[in-house]
Amino acid sequence: VKMSVHVRPKGFRFAIDRGGTFTDVYAECPNGQVRIIKLLSEDPGKYADAPREAIRRILEEELGTPFPKSEALDSSHIEWIRMGTTVATNALLERKGERMALAITKGFRDLLHIGNQSRPNLFDLAISVPDTLYEAVVEVEGRVVLHQESCQLNLNSPIITGSTGEKLQVWKQLDKEGLRKDLEAVLAQGITSLAVVLLHSYTFSEHERVVGDMARQVGFRHVSLSSNVMPMVKAVPRGFTASADAYLTPCIQRYIKGFASGFKDADKLRVLFMQSDGGLTPMDQFIGARAILSGPAGGVVGYSTTCYHHDGGVARPVIGFDMGGTSTDVSRYAGEFEHVFETTTAGVTIQSPQLDINTVAAGGGSMLFFRSGLFAVGPDSAGANPGPVCYSKGGPLTVTDANLCLGRLIPEYFPKIFGPNDNEPLSKQKAMEAFQVLTDEVNTFISANTPASPPMSIFEVAYGFVKIANEAMCRPIRALTQGKGYDTAKHTLACFGGAGGQHSCAIARALGMTTVLVHRYSGILSAYGLALADVVHEAQEPCAVVYEASSFQYLDERIQALSEKSVLSLQNQGFERSDITTTPYLHLRYSKTDCALMCTSVPPSGATPTPRHGDFKHTFIQRYQCEFGFTIPDRPIVVDDIRVRTTGKGCSFQPKVLPSATSLPVVETVAQCYFSNGFLDTNVYILDHMTSGHSVKGPCIIIDKNCTIVVEPDCEASITSYGDVQIQVGSGGVMETGTDLDTIQLSIFSHRFMSIAEQMGRVLQRTAISTNIKERLDFSCAMFGPDGGLVANAPHIPVHLGAMQEAVQFQLGYLGDNLHEGDVILSNHPLAGGSHLPDLTVITPVFYPGALRPVFFVASRGHHADIGGLTPGSMPPDSEHLWQEGMCVKSFKLVEKGIFQESGVTELLMAPAKYPGCSGTRNLHDNLSDLRAQVAANHKGIALVKALIDEYGLATVQAYMKHIQENAAVAVRDMLKEIAAKAKVTTGHTSLEAVDYMDDGTPIKLRVEITEEGDACFDFTGTGARVHGNCNAPRAVVLSAIIYCLRCMVAHDIPLNQGCLSPIRVVIPTESLLHPTEDSAVVGGNVLTSQRLVDVVFRAFGACAASQGCMNNTTFGDATVGYYETVAGGAGAGPSWHGRSGVHTHMTNTRITDPEILERRYPAILKSFQLREGTGGRGLYNGGDGVVREMVFRRPMTLSLMSERRVYAPYGLNGGCDGAKGMNVLMTAAGEERNLWSKATVQVLPGDIFHLETPGGGGYGNPSDMPESSTQVPRPSQYAPKGSLHTYKLTQESS
């Protein structure tokens, strides 16, 4: 493709996006021409390197001189080369990086395997987690600890000052002799790349430098020190980052060396690579830790530069919408790049500045499924090979096939590169045949379940899948905008990527957006963005000072030092000082919180003292208010990091203005394209044949070389002066949706209901103040029908699943007609649907004009850090009565007639103080703030529910509420039918039984009777009586455990609602462990008995062996400080997988505090945290190992434990061996060892060590049936999620 630029370059300029499948090249020639070329990234029969081949072809054609492939290219013709590459990303995803080892502090060899101990997918029993990057581990003897004034340990070492100003002591000196031997042993295995991560090296890097120097001396070719790669506090993400760097940088260096070897005078060639932060860097400074988003970052730069002030217009925030084959990337730009500083990609948490690019599993290659009456798109993808059905290579049905069948893709305009011999056109016939099979399946279901409904056509089915894919892509856009306090409708949708143009109008319309921009180079926008990008140098160092006047001189000095270093770096690259700008940032957070914001400064107002570099506090307060809805005026602000981003402006490219149109655009052909009202005549235009001022009304299709743009009815596309396509999106015709079941609308309503619950959660997280809700995200939000039945519950906290339904239904019965608009109910009592007392449920009825009773309910349940009782945290290990566990409320109007009842709820929160040994709440301010946040979240839910009713009508919304619940019931019944059929074949009956025992000997007994229709009775008759301690489990916890197990066994996404339990009848004997009396203590039932319940259910169904069956609840503290954690163990093996080691399972998924944060904030030293090898049960598939965790106490404190599986081992299944039991040991400073009972409270002294051994998981299958090398069943390829929304989901599901 040839075009022209306004300003002619001195030499050839090449901007190259080397993707996993295609390499896109945008080139500016000295004669003013623009060349665009697209090549396969891998085509070894034709060329060795795609970027170099593209350069060769363009030079040869433009200069008229042959450049033989066998010879190095003459670099004198080239001004610069800019490249974005997925080399690092692909190596990480495919685990094809450099062989590497990890050097880590002794006692922490498995720290990166355990990570934060949470599992990535809540309902995946196999706990699929990518492998660690390292092959070998070197444990480094040598330890520094932070100095604490209150420490009563004699560490016998001088106090030193770290780079952050923190005081440290060297507890153990480096064992250099042993280290050298260990490094040489690893080197002898052929491993030459090493990552080094020692505890507290973010502030004390000397030991890491010694290790690094020695590694290079013995022969390691590449060494990544965590203190160099990213010196930020938190050992786990810093260790992951250093590992990723050691794993990826050698691959990048090899690629760069190979690329440069194809040029003469390569040392004079100016090559820049795109980093994850959206800035370019010289190729010799391009490292693995900053390369993960090198590819997609160019696209963000491209649309931000060209669409924010489009055609010189008013600045308008932009949503970037990059739809590719496997997934879709969504991002936001409103005048500056939105960066995140800790993200997880392919199971590796990386600390480095990255553009906030969020991925959703809906791309052109996303596979289509029809399961139990529900349409589903993704997350599995067909990939490039075999690709969709229409590629004629035996692939599955995908979104691309749907668009082809609907006439939105026209095969005649695609190259003939498909089929087994890569010489055939896209096959519409094959796609139609596959859709016919799927349509028959859909119609079979419809005729069996809703005989009155007419059958669907192929086109209705295909169009339904497109609509569902669109709705899936709308959800992350709502979260990026509405979830952060922005109005989605006030954004422009910037569409790029090969598949986005087919969906952009529909997505914009669904989100209320009125403008879509498709850039002239949308098909290669990542490459084009590289041509527009700035060269960036980032400098960052950790800090630990309070933002106050006494610190401003220090902050100014460090900012100045980092700025000078960065400016010098860019000057050395040839930039004039006048072309260089520096932007300082401070990473700020309120003291005693974890939520830090990277903030720039504003000019000082003069009203209060500020650093010379500006007022950072003003930005922090403003952003905090916007993101979270409040500020904490009296709380000190802490500086975690100082960062300077230095930019070199090196390209002032201005595209050439196109000539104005003098005639109407040429209609190439008229196609038949399917829309909501059937097939319509659709004009087809070629973008290259259109010019500035051309305007076309939808429906029409505009075809470019690299993308197809579908302009829907009631939309109008015009060509701008620069040749971009700007689409004005109309509201479209209103399609009436009736109350009868429509399987397409069923899937769409499923997304809409879940989106309401998700957005409620974002409001709650934004407006809450406590660490538990704001940062650990220990909450759930949900919506319910008028009968209190659950409709949608998101995000998913296992022990909350289905439990709130009981709470809402209790209030309906308890209050009757005494529910009015403006009322909000508070409840937490176990008999009123509560789980344990710290989980406070706030319920709001939804009234709608014309309806006398509530038409829906919304509710939020959040874990409050303290509500009074015997102990701080309101989770006493030795409670015997409910009143000892804190405030207890069956029903209280928290808001009555619109007025928040502060005095009344304060009285309730302080009431536990009237009981012996108890206190009222110890943090009233946080309680009240979080309750207000829960009320606000419910208010948001009400607004969204009413908006949905306004859009569809009350009757339709309530009808689809019932349809969604019925669909969940169908999915569970289908699973139960399968299980019943298998049981009948193997045993001759459909009864399942299991029993297991709590450590005190109390049995939990279950008998499941399944009918041939898929109904089941879960009968717990025979379960032991309620206990005098606190392991009693309320009915709500039992239901949560059942619904969790059912969802895991269904094995694919289903709506989590009342319908899941519709086929289930639950029988629980009264006054038993699972149906305690009103005053029974229950805190252990929520965290311990719930785990045993899951083990019993899975044992009955034969789903998997037992996991650790415990949460290993550990609390320590004194009058001034308190700490609580739950600790991972081994997961049970299953029919096709080994159990994961060192992970949380089933009813919990709590993250563990990073070792450096633990030691910074609390009076304890973490001595070791590693796997307990050999504790998983042996089997055909082995159970996962538990962990060993040792903590040294620095002053006298109280230690409390709540644990299980210390007496009864986690069972193996089908011949598999049991996992090892856990153990709690106190090793005193005097040399004594005391074995603590599973529930214990003891006083500890300085130097005492708590040694915790958590249980392993049970094995599955007889170990003699297959050699130990048995492997897990491979899984289909899926997209790689990333971005802040993925991080939010992981945090939510690990609360």
PDB file of N, CA and C in Angstrom, residues 303-329:
ATOM      1  N   TYR A 303      -3.798   5.102  19.029  1.00  0.00           N
ATOM      2  CA  TYR A 303      -5.131   5.713  19.120  1.00  0.00           C
ATOM      3  C   TYR A 303      -5.117   6.925  20.041  1.00  0.00           C
ATOM      4  N   SER A 304      -4.254   6.920  21.084  1.00  0.00           N
ATOM      5  CA  SER A 304      -4.219   8.079  21.981  1.00  0.00           C
ATOM      6  C   SER A 304      -3.708   9.319  21.255  1.00  0.00           C
ATOM      7  N   THR A 305      -2.757   9.120  20.342  1.00  0.00           N
ATOM      8  CA  THR A 305      -2.177  10.250  19.621  1.00  0.00           C
ATOM      9  C   THR A 305      -3.117  10.777  18.543  1.00  0.00           C
ATOM     10  N   THR A 306      -3.878   9.883  17.925  1.00  0.00           N
ATOM     11  CA  THR A 306      -4.679  10.284  16.760  1.00  0.00           C
ATOM     12  C   THR A 306      -6.147  10.528  17.061  1.00  0.00           C
ATOM     13  N   CYS A 307      -6.669   9.988  18.166  1.00  0.00           N
ATOM     14  CA  CYS A 307      -8.117  10.054  18.405  1.00  0.00           C
ATOM     15  C   CYS A 307      -8.528  11.003  19.519  1.00  0.00           C
ATOM     16  N   TYR A 308      -7.604  11.348  20.418  1.00  0.00           N
ATOM     17  CA  TYR A 308      -7.987  12.187  21.565  1.00  0.00           C
ATOM     18  C   TYR A 308      -8.356  13.598  21.106  1.00  0.00           C
ATOM     19  N   HIS A 309      -7.544  14.182  20.237  1.00  0.00           N
ATOM     20  CA  HIS A 309      -7.872  15.472  19.608  1.00  0.00           C
ATOM     21  C   HIS A 309      -8.129  15.199  18.131  1.00  0.00           C
ATOM     22  N   HIS A 310      -9.116  14.423  17.825  1.00  0.00           N
ATOM     23  CA  HIS A 310      -9.273  13.980  16.439  1.00  0.00           C
ATOM     24  C   HIS A 310      -9.598  15.140  15.506  1.00  0.00           C
ATOM     25  N   ASP A 311      -8.849  15.196  14.408  1.00  0.00           N
ATOM     26  CA  ASP A 311      -9.057  16.240  13.383  1.00  0.00           C
ATOM     27  C   ASP A 311      -9.013  17.643  13.996  1.00  0.00           C
ATOM     28  N   GLY A 312      -8.214  17.786  15.075  1.00  0.00           N
ATOM     29  CA  GLY A 312      -8.099  19.096  15.706  1.00  0.00           C
ATOM     30  C   GLY A 312      -9.287  19.480  16.545  1.00  0.00           C
ATOM     31  N   GLY A 313     -10.168  18.533  16.837  1.00  0.00           N
ATOM     32  CA  GLY A 313     -11.378  18.834  17.600  1.00  0.00           C
ATOM     33  C   GLY A 313     -11.127  18.916  19.094  1.00  0.00           C
ATOM     34  N   VAL A 314     -12.232  19.034  19.849  1.00  0.00           N
ATOM     35  CA  VAL A 314     -12.155  19.132  21.308  1.00  0.00           C
ATOM     36  C   VAL A 314     -11.715  17.786  21.878  1.00  0.00           C
ATOM     37  N   ALA A 315     -10.858  17.827  22.901  1.00  0.00           N
ATOM     38  CA  ALA A 315     -10.384  16.594  23.530  1.00  0.00           C
ATOM     39  C   ALA A 315     -11.561  15.836  24.126  1.00  0.00           C
ATOM     40  N   ARG A 316     -11.594  14.537  23.855  1.00  0.00           N
ATOM     41  CA  ARG A 316     -12.677  13.686  24.347  1.00  0.00           C
ATOM     42  C   ARG A 316     -12.068  12.356  24.765  1.00  0.00           C
ATOM     43  N   PRO A 317     -12.339  11.859  25.985  1.00  0.00           N
ATOM     44  CA  PRO A 317     -11.743  10.587  26.404  1.00  0.00           C
ATOM     45  C   PRO A 317     -12.076   9.465  25.435  1.00  0.00           C
ATOM     46  N   VAL A 318     -11.140   8.533  25.315  1.00  0.00           N
ATOM     47  CA  VAL A 318     -11.232   7.495  24.289  1.00  0.00           C
ATOM     48  C   VAL A 318     -11.125   6.121  24.943  1.00  0.00           C
ATOM     49  N   ILE A 319     -11.945   5.196  24.458  1.00  0.00           N
ATOM     50  CA  ILE A 319     -11.809   3.784  24.803  1.00  0.00           C
ATOM     51  C   ILE A 319     -11.167   3.084  23.611  1.00  0.00           C
ATOM     52  N   GLY A 320     -10.028   2.466  23.843  1.00  0.00           N
ATOM     53  CA  GLY A 320      -9.372   1.687  22.795  1.00  0.00           C
ATOM     54  C   GLY A 320      -9.963   0.288  22.746  1.00  0.00           C
ATOM     55  N   PHE A 321     -10.321  -0.144  21.544  1.00  0.00           N
ATOM     56  CA  PHE A 321     -11.012  -1.430  21.354  1.00  0.00           C
ATOM     57  C   PHE A 321     -10.266  -2.197  20.260  1.00  0.00           C
ATOM     58  N   ASP A 322      -9.398  -3.102  20.696  1.00  0.00           N
ATOM     59  CA  ASP A 322      -8.518  -3.841  19.780  1.00  0.00           C
ATOM     60  C   ASP A 322      -8.942  -5.294  19.763  1.00  0.00           C
ATOM     61  N   MET A 323      -9.733  -5.656  18.764  1.00  0.00           N
ATOM     62  CA  MET A 323     -10.273  -7.021  18.692  1.00  0.00           C
ATOM     63  C   MET A 323      -9.440  -7.850  17.735  1.00  0.00           C
ATOM     64  N   GLY A 324      -8.806  -8.863  18.289  1.00  0.00           N
ATOM     65  CA  GLY A 324      -7.972  -9.753  17.483  1.00  0.00           C
ATOM     66  C   GLY A 324      -8.595 -11.116  17.335  1.00  0.00           C
ATOM     67  N   GLY A 325      -7.762 -12.101  17.050  1.00  0.00           N
ATOM     68  CA  GLY A 325      -8.260 -13.447  16.798  1.00  0.00           C
ATOM     69  C   GLY A 325      -8.625 -14.201  18.061  1.00  0.00           C
ATOM     70  N   THR A 326      -7.780 -14.104  19.097  1.00  0.00           N
ATOM     71  CA  THR A 326      -7.992 -14.882  20.317  1.00  0.00           C
ATOM     72  C   THR A 326      -8.772 -14.116  21.366  1.00  0.00           C
ATOM     73  N   SER A 327      -8.547 -12.815  21.438  1.00  0.00           N
ATOM     74  CA  SER A 327      -9.141 -12.018  22.508  1.00  0.00           C
ATOM     75  C   SER A 327      -9.248 -10.566  22.067  1.00  0.00           C
ATOM     76  N   THR A 328      -9.792  -9.751  22.958  1.00  0.00           N
ATOM     77  CA  THR A 328      -9.953  -8.323  22.695  1.00  0.00           C
ATOM     78  C   THR A 328      -9.277  -7.533  23.807  1.00  0.00           C
ATOM     79  N   ASP A 329      -8.482  -6.534  23.424  1.00  0.00           N
ATOM     80  CA  ASP A 329      -7.832  -5.660  24.392  1.00  0.00           C
ATOM     81  C   ASP A 329      -8.620  -4.359  24.503  1.00  0.00           C
TER      82      ASP A 329
END
